[in-house]
CSV table of C-alpha atoms in Angstrom, one decimal:
chain,number,residue,atom,x,y,z
A,1,MET,CA,0.0,0.0,0.0
A,2,ASP,CA,1.2,3.6,-0.9
A,3,LYS,CA,2.2,5.3,2.2
A,4,ARG,CA,1.1,8.5,0.8
A,5,GLU,CA,-2.2,7.3,-0.2
A,6,GLU,CA,-2.9,6.0,3.3
A,7,GLY,CA,-2.3,9.6,4.8
A,8,SER,CA,-4.0,11.7,2.3
A,9,VAL,CA,-7.7,13.0,2.1
A,10,GLU,CA,-9.2,12.1,-1.4
A,11,GLU,CA,-12.7,11.8,-0.3
A,12,PRO,CA,-14.6,12.9,2.6
A,13,LEU,CA,-14.6,9.7,4.4
A,14,ASP,CA,-10.6,9.6,4.4
A,15,LEU,CA,-11.0,12.5,6.9
A,16,ILE,CA,-12.9,10.1,9.3
A,17,ARG,CA,-10.4,7.3,8.7
A,18,LEU,CA,-7.5,9.6,9.9
A,19,SER,CA,-9.4,10.4,13.0
A,20,LEU,CA,-9.4,6.6,14.3
A,21,ASP,CA,-8.1,6.6,17.6
A,22,GLU,CA,-8.4,10.1,18.4
A,23,ARG,CA,-10.9,12.4,19.8
A,24,ILE,CA,-13.6,13.8,17.7
A,25,PHE,CA,-16.5,16.2,18.0
A,26,VAL,CA,-19.9,15.0,16.5
A,27,LYS,CA,-22.8,17.2,16.1
A,28,MET,CA,-26.2,15.2,16.1
A,29,ARG,CA,-29.9,16.0,15.3
A,30,GLN,CA,-32.2,16.8,18.3
A,31,ASP,CA,-29.5,19.4,19.4
A,32,ARG,CA,-27.0,16.9,20.7
A,33,GLU,CA,-23.3,17.0,20.6
A,34,LEU,CA,-20.7,14.4,21.3
A,35,ARG,CA,-17.1,14.3,21.9
A,36,GLY,CA,-15.2,11.1,22.2
A,37,LYS,CA,-12.7,8.8,21.0
A,38,LEU,CA,-13.2,7.2,17.6
A,39,HIS,CA,-12.6,3.4,17.1
A,40,ALA,CA,-15.0,2.4,14.2
A,41,TYR,CA,-17.0,3.8,11.3
A,42,ASP,CA,-18.5,2.7,8.3
A,43,GLN,CA,-20.0,4.4,5.0
A,44,HIS,CA,-23.3,5.3,6.9
A,45,LEU,CA,-21.3,7.2,9.5
A,46,ASN,CA,-22.4,4.6,12.0
A,47,MET,CA,-19.5,4.9,14.7
A,48,ILE,CA,-18.2,3.6,18.2
A,49,LEU,CA,-16.7,6.3,20.3
A,50,SER,CA,-15.2,5.7,23.8
A,51,ASP,CA,-15.1,8.0,27.0
A,52,VAL,CA,-18.0,10.2,25.3
A,53,GLU,CA,-19.3,13.0,26.8
A,54,GLU,CA,-22.8,14.1,25.3
A,55,THR,CA,-24.3,17.6,25.7
A,56,ILE,CA,-28.0,18.2,25.0
A,57,LYS,CA,-29.4,21.6,24.7
A,58,VAL,CA,-32.8,22.2,26.4
A,59,VAL,CA,-35.0,25.0,26.8
A,60,GLU,CA,-36.2,26.1,30.2
A,61,LYS,CA,-38.3,28.7,31.8
A,62,ASP,CA,-36.4,30.6,34.3
A,63,GLU,CA,-38.4,30.6,37.6
A,64,GLU,CA,-37.9,34.4,38.5
A,65,THR,CA,-37.4,36.4,35.3
A,66,ASP,CA,-39.9,34.3,33.4
A,67,GLU,CA,-37.5,34.2,30.7
A,68,GLU,CA,-36.7,31.1,28.4
A,69,ILE,CA,-33.1,30.1,28.7
A,70,ILE,CA,-31.1,27.4,27.0
A,71,ARG,CA,-29.3,24.9,29.3
A,72,ASN,CA,-26.9,22.2,28.5
A,73,ILE,CA,-27.3,18.9,30.0
A,74,LYS,CA,-24.1,16.8,30.2
A,75,ARG,CA,-23.6,13.1,30.8
A,76,ASN,CA,-20.7,10.6,30.3
A,77,ILE,CA,-20.7,7.3,28.4
A,78,LYS,CA,-17.8,4.8,28.4
A,79,MET,CA,-18.7,3.2,25.0
A,80,LEU,CA,-21.3,4.2,22.7
A,81,PHE,CA,-22.6,3.1,19.2
A,82,VAL,CA,-24.1,6.2,17.3
A,83,ARG,CA,-26.2,5.3,14.5
A,84,GLY,CA,-25.1,7.3,11.4
A,85,ASP,CA,-28.4,8.8,10.4
A,86,GLY,CA,-28.5,10.9,13.2
A,87,VAL,CA,-25.3,12.7,12.4
A,88,ILE,CA,-24.9,16.3,11.2
A,89,LEU,CA,-21.2,17.0,11.1
A,90,ILE,CA,-18.0,15.4,12.4
A,91,SER,CA,-15.0,17.4,13.3
A,92,PRO,CA,-11.3,15.9,13.7
A,93,PRO,CA,-9.3,16.7,16.8
A,94,LEU,CA,-7.6,20.3,17.2
A,95,ARG,CA,-4.0,19.6,16.7
A,96,THR,CA,-3.0,22.8,18.4
A,97,SER,CA,-4.2,23.8,21.8
B,1,MET,CA,-31.6,-13.8,8.5
B,2,SER,CA,-30.4,-14.3,12.3
B,3,SER,CA,-33.0,-11.6,13.6
B,4,GLY,CA,-36.2,-13.0,11.8
B,5,LEU,CA,-39.5,-12.7,13.7
B,6,GLY,CA,-40.3,-16.4,13.4
B,7,ASP,CA,-40.4,-16.9,17.3
B,8,GLU,CA,-42.9,-14.2,17.4
B,9,VAL,CA,-45.6,-15.8,15.0
B,10,ASP,CA,-48.8,-16.7,16.4
B,11,LYS,CA,-48.1,-14.7,19.8
B,12,LYS,CA,-49.5,-11.4,21.1
B,13,LEU,CA,-47.6,-8.5,20.4
B,14,ILE,CA,-47.6,-4.8,21.0
B,15,VAL,CA,-46.4,-2.8,17.9
B,16,VAL,CA,-45.4,0.9,18.5
B,17,LEU,CA,-45.5,3.0,15.4
B,18,ARG,CA,-43.2,6.0,14.5
B,19,ASP,CA,-46.3,8.5,15.1
B,20,GLY,CA,-46.6,7.0,18.7
B,21,ARG,CA,-49.8,4.7,18.1
B,22,LYS,CA,-49.9,1.3,19.8
B,23,PHE,CA,-51.5,-1.9,18.3
B,24,ILE,CA,-51.8,-4.9,20.1
B,25,GLY,CA,-52.7,-8.3,18.1
B,26,ILE,CA,-51.7,-11.8,17.4
B,27,MET,CA,-49.0,-11.6,14.6
B,28,ARG,CA,-49.6,-14.2,11.8
B,29,THR,CA,-47.0,-13.4,9.7
B,30,PHE,CA,-43.9,-11.3,8.6
B,31,ASP,CA,-41.1,-10.6,6.2
B,32,GLN,CA,-37.5,-9.3,6.1
B,33,PHE,CA,-38.9,-5.6,5.8
B,34,ALA,CA,-40.7,-6.1,9.2
B,35,ASN,CA,-44.0,-5.9,7.3
B,36,ILE,CA,-46.3,-8.0,9.5
B,37,VAL,CA,-50.0,-9.1,9.6
B,38,LEU,CA,-51.8,-8.7,12.8
B,39,GLN,CA,-55.2,-10.6,13.8
B,40,ASP,CA,-57.8,-9.3,16.2
B,41,THR,CA,-55.9,-6.0,16.4
B,42,ILE,CA,-56.9,-3.5,19.0
B,43,GLU,CA,-55.5,0.1,19.2
B,44,ARG,CA,-54.6,1.1,22.6
B,45,ILE,CA,-54.2,4.7,23.7
B,46,TYR,CA,-52.2,5.6,26.9
B,47,VAL,CA,-52.4,9.0,28.8
B,48,GLY,CA,-51.0,9.1,32.2
B,49,ASP,CA,-52.4,6.1,34.3
B,50,CYS,CA,-55.3,5.7,32.2
B,51,TYR,CA,-56.0,3.8,28.7
B,52,SER,CA,-58.5,2.3,26.5
B,53,ASP,CA,-58.7,0.0,23.6
B,54,LYS,CA,-60.6,0.1,20.4
B,55,ASN,CA,-61.4,-3.1,18.3
B,56,LEU,CA,-60.1,-2.9,14.9
B,57,GLY,CA,-59.8,-6.3,13.3
B,58,LEU,CA,-57.2,-7.6,10.8
B,59,PHE,CA,-54.3,-5.3,9.8
B,60,PHE,CA,-51.2,-5.4,7.5
B,61,ILE,CA,-48.5,-2.9,8.8
B,62,ARG,CA,-45.8,-1.6,6.7
B,63,GLY,CA,-42.3,-2.2,8.2
B,64,ASP,CA,-41.1,1.4,7.8
B,65,ASN,CA,-43.6,2.5,10.4
B,66,VAL,CA,-42.5,0.1,13.0
B,67,VAL,CA,-40.6,1.3,16.0
B,68,ILE,CA,-40.7,-1.7,18.4
B,69,LEU,CA,-42.8,-5.1,18.5
B,70,GLY,CA,-42.8,-6.2,21.9
B,71,GLU,CA,-44.0,-9.8,22.8
B,72,ILE,CA,-46.4,-9.4,25.5
B,73,ASP,CA,-45.7,-11.5,28.5
B,74,PRO,CA,-48.9,-12.9,30.5
B,75,ASP,CA,-47.0,-12.9,33.6
B,76,LYS,CA,-46.2,-9.1,33.1
B,77,GLU,CA,-49.5,-8.3,31.6
B,78,VAL,CA,-51.0,-8.5,35.0
B,79,GLN,CA,-49.1,-5.8,36.1
B,80,GLU,CA,-50.8,-3.3,33.7
B,81,LYS,CA,-54.2,-4.0,35.3
B,82,LYS,CA,-52.9,-1.3,37.7
B,83,LEU,CA,-53.8,1.2,35.1
B,84,LYS,CA,-57.2,2.7,34.8
B,85,LYS,CA,-59.4,1.8,31.8
B,86,VAL,CA,-61.6,4.4,30.8
B,87,SER,CA,-63.8,5.2,27.8
B,88,TRP,CA,-62.5,5.7,24.3
B,89,GLU,CA,-63.9,9.1,24.1
B,90,GLU,CA,-62.5,10.2,27.4
B,91,ILE,CA,-59.0,9.0,26.4
B,92,THR,CA,-59.0,10.6,22.8
B,93,LYS,CA,-59.9,13.8,24.5
B,94,ALA,CA,-57.0,13.5,27.1
B,95,ALA,CA,-54.7,12.5,24.4
B,96,ALA,CA,-55.5,15.6,22.1
B,97,LEU,CA,-55.0,17.7,25.1
B,98,GLU,CA,-51.3,16.1,25.8
B,99,LYS,CA,-50.5,16.6,22.1
B,100,ILE,CA,-51.5,20.4,22.3
B,101,LYS,CA,-49.2,20.6,25.2
B,102,LYS,CA,-46.3,18.7,23.7
B,103,GLU,CA,-46.4,20.8,20.5
B,104,GLU,CA,-46.6,24.0,22.4
B,105,GLU,CA,-43.3,23.0,24.3
B,106,GLU,CA,-41.7,21.9,21.1
B,107,GLN,CA,-42.8,25.0,19.1
B,108,LEU,CA,-41.2,27.0,22.3
B,109,LYS,CA,-38.0,25.2,21.8
B,110,ARG,CA,-37.7,25.5,18.3
B,111,ARG,CA,-38.1,29.4,18.5
B,112,VAL,CA,-35.8,29.8,21.1
B,113,MET,CA,-33.1,27.7,19.8
B,114,THR,CA,-33.6,29.3,16.3
B,115,GLU,CA,-33.3,32.7,17.7
B,116,SER,CA,-30.2,31.9,19.5
B,117,GLY,CA,-28.6,30.3,16.2
B,118,LEU,CA,-27.9,27.4,18.1
B,119,THR,CA,-29.9,24.8,15.9
B,120,ILE,CA,-30.1,23.7,12.4
B,121,ASP,CA,-32.8,20.9,12.9
B,122,SER,CA,-35.4,23.4,12.3
B,123,ILE,CA,-34.0,24.5,9.0
B,124,LEU,CA,-33.4,21.0,7.9
B,125,ASN,CA,-37.2,20.4,8.8
B,126,ILE,CA,-36.6,16.9,9.8
B,127,ASP,CA,-38.8,14.3,11.6
B,128,ASP,CA,-37.7,12.7,15.0
B,129,PHE,CA,-37.4,9.4,13.1
C,1,MET,CA,-20.7,-5.4,7.5
C,2,LEU,CA,-18.3,-4.2,10.4
C,3,PHE,CA,-21.3,-3.2,12.9
C,4,PHE,CA,-23.2,-6.5,11.8
C,5,SER,CA,-20.3,-8.6,12.8
C,6,PHE,CA,-19.6,-6.5,16.0
C,7,TYR,CA,-23.1,-7.0,17.3
C,8,LYS,CA,-22.8,-10.5,16.4
C,9,SER,CA,-20.0,-11.2,18.8
C,10,LEU,CA,-21.8,-9.3,21.5
C,11,VAL,CA,-25.0,-11.8,21.5
C,12,GLY,CA,-25.8,-12.6,25.2
C,13,LYS,CA,-24.2,-9.5,26.5
C,14,GLU,CA,-26.2,-6.7,28.2
C,15,ILE,CA,-26.6,-3.6,26.2
C,16,THR,CA,-28.9,-0.3,26.3
C,17,VAL,CA,-30.7,1.1,23.2
C,18,GLU,CA,-31.7,4.4,23.1
C,19,LEU,CA,-34.2,5.4,20.5
C,20,LYS,CA,-34.9,8.5,18.7
C,21,ASN,CA,-37.9,8.9,20.6
C,22,ASP,CA,-35.9,9.0,23.8
C,23,LEU,CA,-37.2,5.3,25.1
C,24,SER,CA,-34.2,3.7,26.5
C,25,ILE,CA,-34.3,-0.3,26.8
C,26,THR,CA,-31.8,-2.3,28.5
C,27,GLY,CA,-31.8,-6.1,27.8
C,28,LEU,CA,-29.5,-9.0,26.7
C,29,LEU,CA,-28.8,-8.9,23.1
C,30,GLN,CA,-30.5,-12.0,21.6
C,31,SER,CA,-29.8,-11.4,17.7
C,32,VAL,CA,-29.2,-9.0,15.2
C,33,ASP,CA,-29.5,-9.0,11.4
C,34,GLN,CA,-27.7,-6.9,8.3
C,35,PHE,CA,-30.1,-3.8,8.9
C,36,LEU,CA,-28.9,-3.9,12.5
C,37,ASN,CA,-32.4,-4.6,13.8
C,38,ILE,CA,-31.9,-5.9,17.2
C,39,LYS,CA,-33.6,-8.4,19.2
C,40,LEU,CA,-33.7,-8.0,23.1
C,41,LYS,CA,-34.7,-10.3,25.9
C,42,ASP,CA,-35.5,-9.8,29.6
C,43,ILE,CA,-35.6,-6.1,29.0
C,44,LYS,CA,-35.9,-3.1,31.5
C,45,VAL,CA,-37.2,0.3,30.6
C,46,ASN,CA,-35.6,3.3,32.1
C,47,GLU,CA,-38.2,5.7,33.4
C,48,GLU,CA,-40.8,2.9,32.9
C,49,ASP,CA,-43.8,4.9,34.3
C,50,LYS,CA,-43.4,7.4,31.2
C,51,TYR,CA,-43.9,4.2,29.0
C,52,PRO,CA,-46.7,2.2,30.3
C,53,TYR,CA,-47.1,0.1,27.1
C,54,MET,CA,-43.8,-1.3,27.7
C,55,ILE,CA,-44.9,-2.7,31.0
C,56,SER,CA,-46.0,-6.1,29.7
C,57,VAL,CA,-43.1,-6.5,27.5
C,58,LYS,CA,-40.2,-9.0,28.2
C,59,ASN,CA,-38.6,-9.6,24.8
C,60,CYS,CA,-38.7,-7.2,22.1
C,61,PHE,CA,-37.6,-6.3,18.3
C,62,ILE,CA,-36.4,-2.9,17.8
C,63,ARG,CA,-36.0,-1.7,14.1
C,64,GLY,CA,-32.4,-0.6,13.4
C,65,SER,CA,-33.4,2.8,11.7
C,66,VAL,CA,-35.0,4.2,14.9
C,67,VAL,CA,-32.1,3.5,17.1
C,68,ARG,CA,-30.0,6.7,18.2
C,69,TYR,CA,-27.5,5.1,20.5
C,70,VAL,CA,-26.5,1.4,21.7
C,71,HIS,CA,-24.6,1.8,25.1
C,72,LEU,CA,-22.0,-1.1,25.0
C,73,PRO,CA,-20.2,-2.9,27.5
C,74,ALA,CA,-16.8,-1.7,27.2
C,75,GLU,CA,-14.9,-4.7,28.6
C,76,ASP,CA,-16.3,-6.5,25.8
C,77,VAL,CA,-15.3,-4.1,23.2
C,78,ASP,CA,-11.9,-4.7,21.7
C,79,VAL,CA,-11.0,-1.2,20.1
C,80,GLU,CA,-7.7,-2.1,18.4
C,81,THR,CA,-9.6,-4.8,16.4
C,82,LEU,CA,-12.4,-2.4,15.5
C,83,GLN,CA,-10.0,0.3,14.3
C,84,ASP,CA,-8.2,-2.3,12.0
C,85,HIS,CA,-11.6,-3.5,10.6
C,86,SER,CA,-12.6,0.2,9.9
C,87,ARG,CA,-9.6,0.7,8.1
C,88,LEU,CA,-9.7,-2.6,6.0
C,89,GLU,CA,-13.5,-1.8,5.2
C,90,ALA,CA,-12.5,1.6,4.2
C,91,ARG,CA,-10.1,0.1,1.9
C,92,GLU,CA,-12.4,-2.4,0.6
C,93,GLN,CA,-15.1,0.2,-0.1
C,94,LYS,CA,-12.9,2.6,-1.9
C,95,LYS,CA,-11.8,-0.4,-4.3
C,96,GLN,CA,-15.5,-1.2,-5.0
C,97,ASN,CA,-16.5,2.4,-5.7
C,98,LYS,CA,-13.6,2.7,-8.1
C,99,GLN,CA,-14.5,-0.4,-9.8
C,100,HIS,CA,-18.3,0.6,-9.9
C,101,GLN,CA,-17.2,4.0,-11.7
C,102,GLU,CA,-15.0,2.4,-14.4
C,103,GLN,CA,-17.8,0.0,-15.0
C,104,LYS,CA,-20.1,2.8,-15.5
C,105,SER,CA,-17.8,4.8,-17.7
C,106,SER,CA,-17.1,1.6,-19.9
C,107,THR,CA,-20.8,1.0,-20.3
C,108,ALA,CA,-21.3,4.8,-21.1
C,109,THR,CA,-18.8,4.6,-23.8
C,110,THR,CA,-20.2,1.4,-25.4
C,111,ALA,CA,-23.7,3.1,-25.1
C,112,THR,CA,-22.3,5.9,-27.1
C,113,THR,CA,-20.7,4.2,-29.8
C,114,SER,CA,-23.7,2.0,-30.4
C,115,THR,CA,-25.9,4.9,-31.1
C,116,THR,CA,-23.3,6.5,-33.3
C,117,VAL,CA,-23.4,2.9,-35.4
């Protein structure tokens, strides 16, 4: 196998392949976001992530001001399968910072 | 196919559809798309601790619409008796009220999220499923 | 195929399937098919009182397309193998796509030559 071919991005899914064993950010439908380490994916963008932090955005009424506020609910999941049809975007890890 | 529904044939099932409706009946046949034929079907509506049934008869259900097929366990069915059975009119009225409340909450959320620019679900205009 | 094989290796293990309508079901994985439809047995529903229709259900079939997440038993997941399989499958997929495109372009040229004849 050509080493250059292995490391280059010719088509969108190559970017996902290069993110294997790295932490990625996933934006999902229904105002959900995931951060976790990528271990598996397929062409439908089904994925397996580990040490996942999920953030769900919910709208709540502030009891005092009666204003609607957006609250983030977070939870941690050790090992998670994500079905690809709920995925909106995937971002590879930031190499800086 | 290893996940066929062969074991469930001639058993009493509850079928939950994508729009939230529930049908209970005896499954007589199925195929690889999870299309099924239900005999002696009833539709059951639940609101809070209450429920009501309506007899509907023989049904073909297209697999696309299915969320879950649950095998009804006779031992566990007893527990369900704790729910209160009410008239069909009563339950449909309660269900309509519940639906309006849910839609209002959903609209509020979409409005607040869209105004804040935090969501694109409303632009994509997609179903929950 | 990767995830189908993966789920087959988890048969008999306890998993939690979270659906797109927020219903979350824990049970033993009984079987799976190529659409990733899942059969669970001895199920328990989280927040059971919110889903009264599941009270009398012990075993169920979940259509793959309505699944949002599946919570997996971390100790039964070999991440090294998964990563290797993902790379392998990506390579296979690329090869197939290329072959498919070559086939398409070759049939297209034969089609145009036959019309000109």
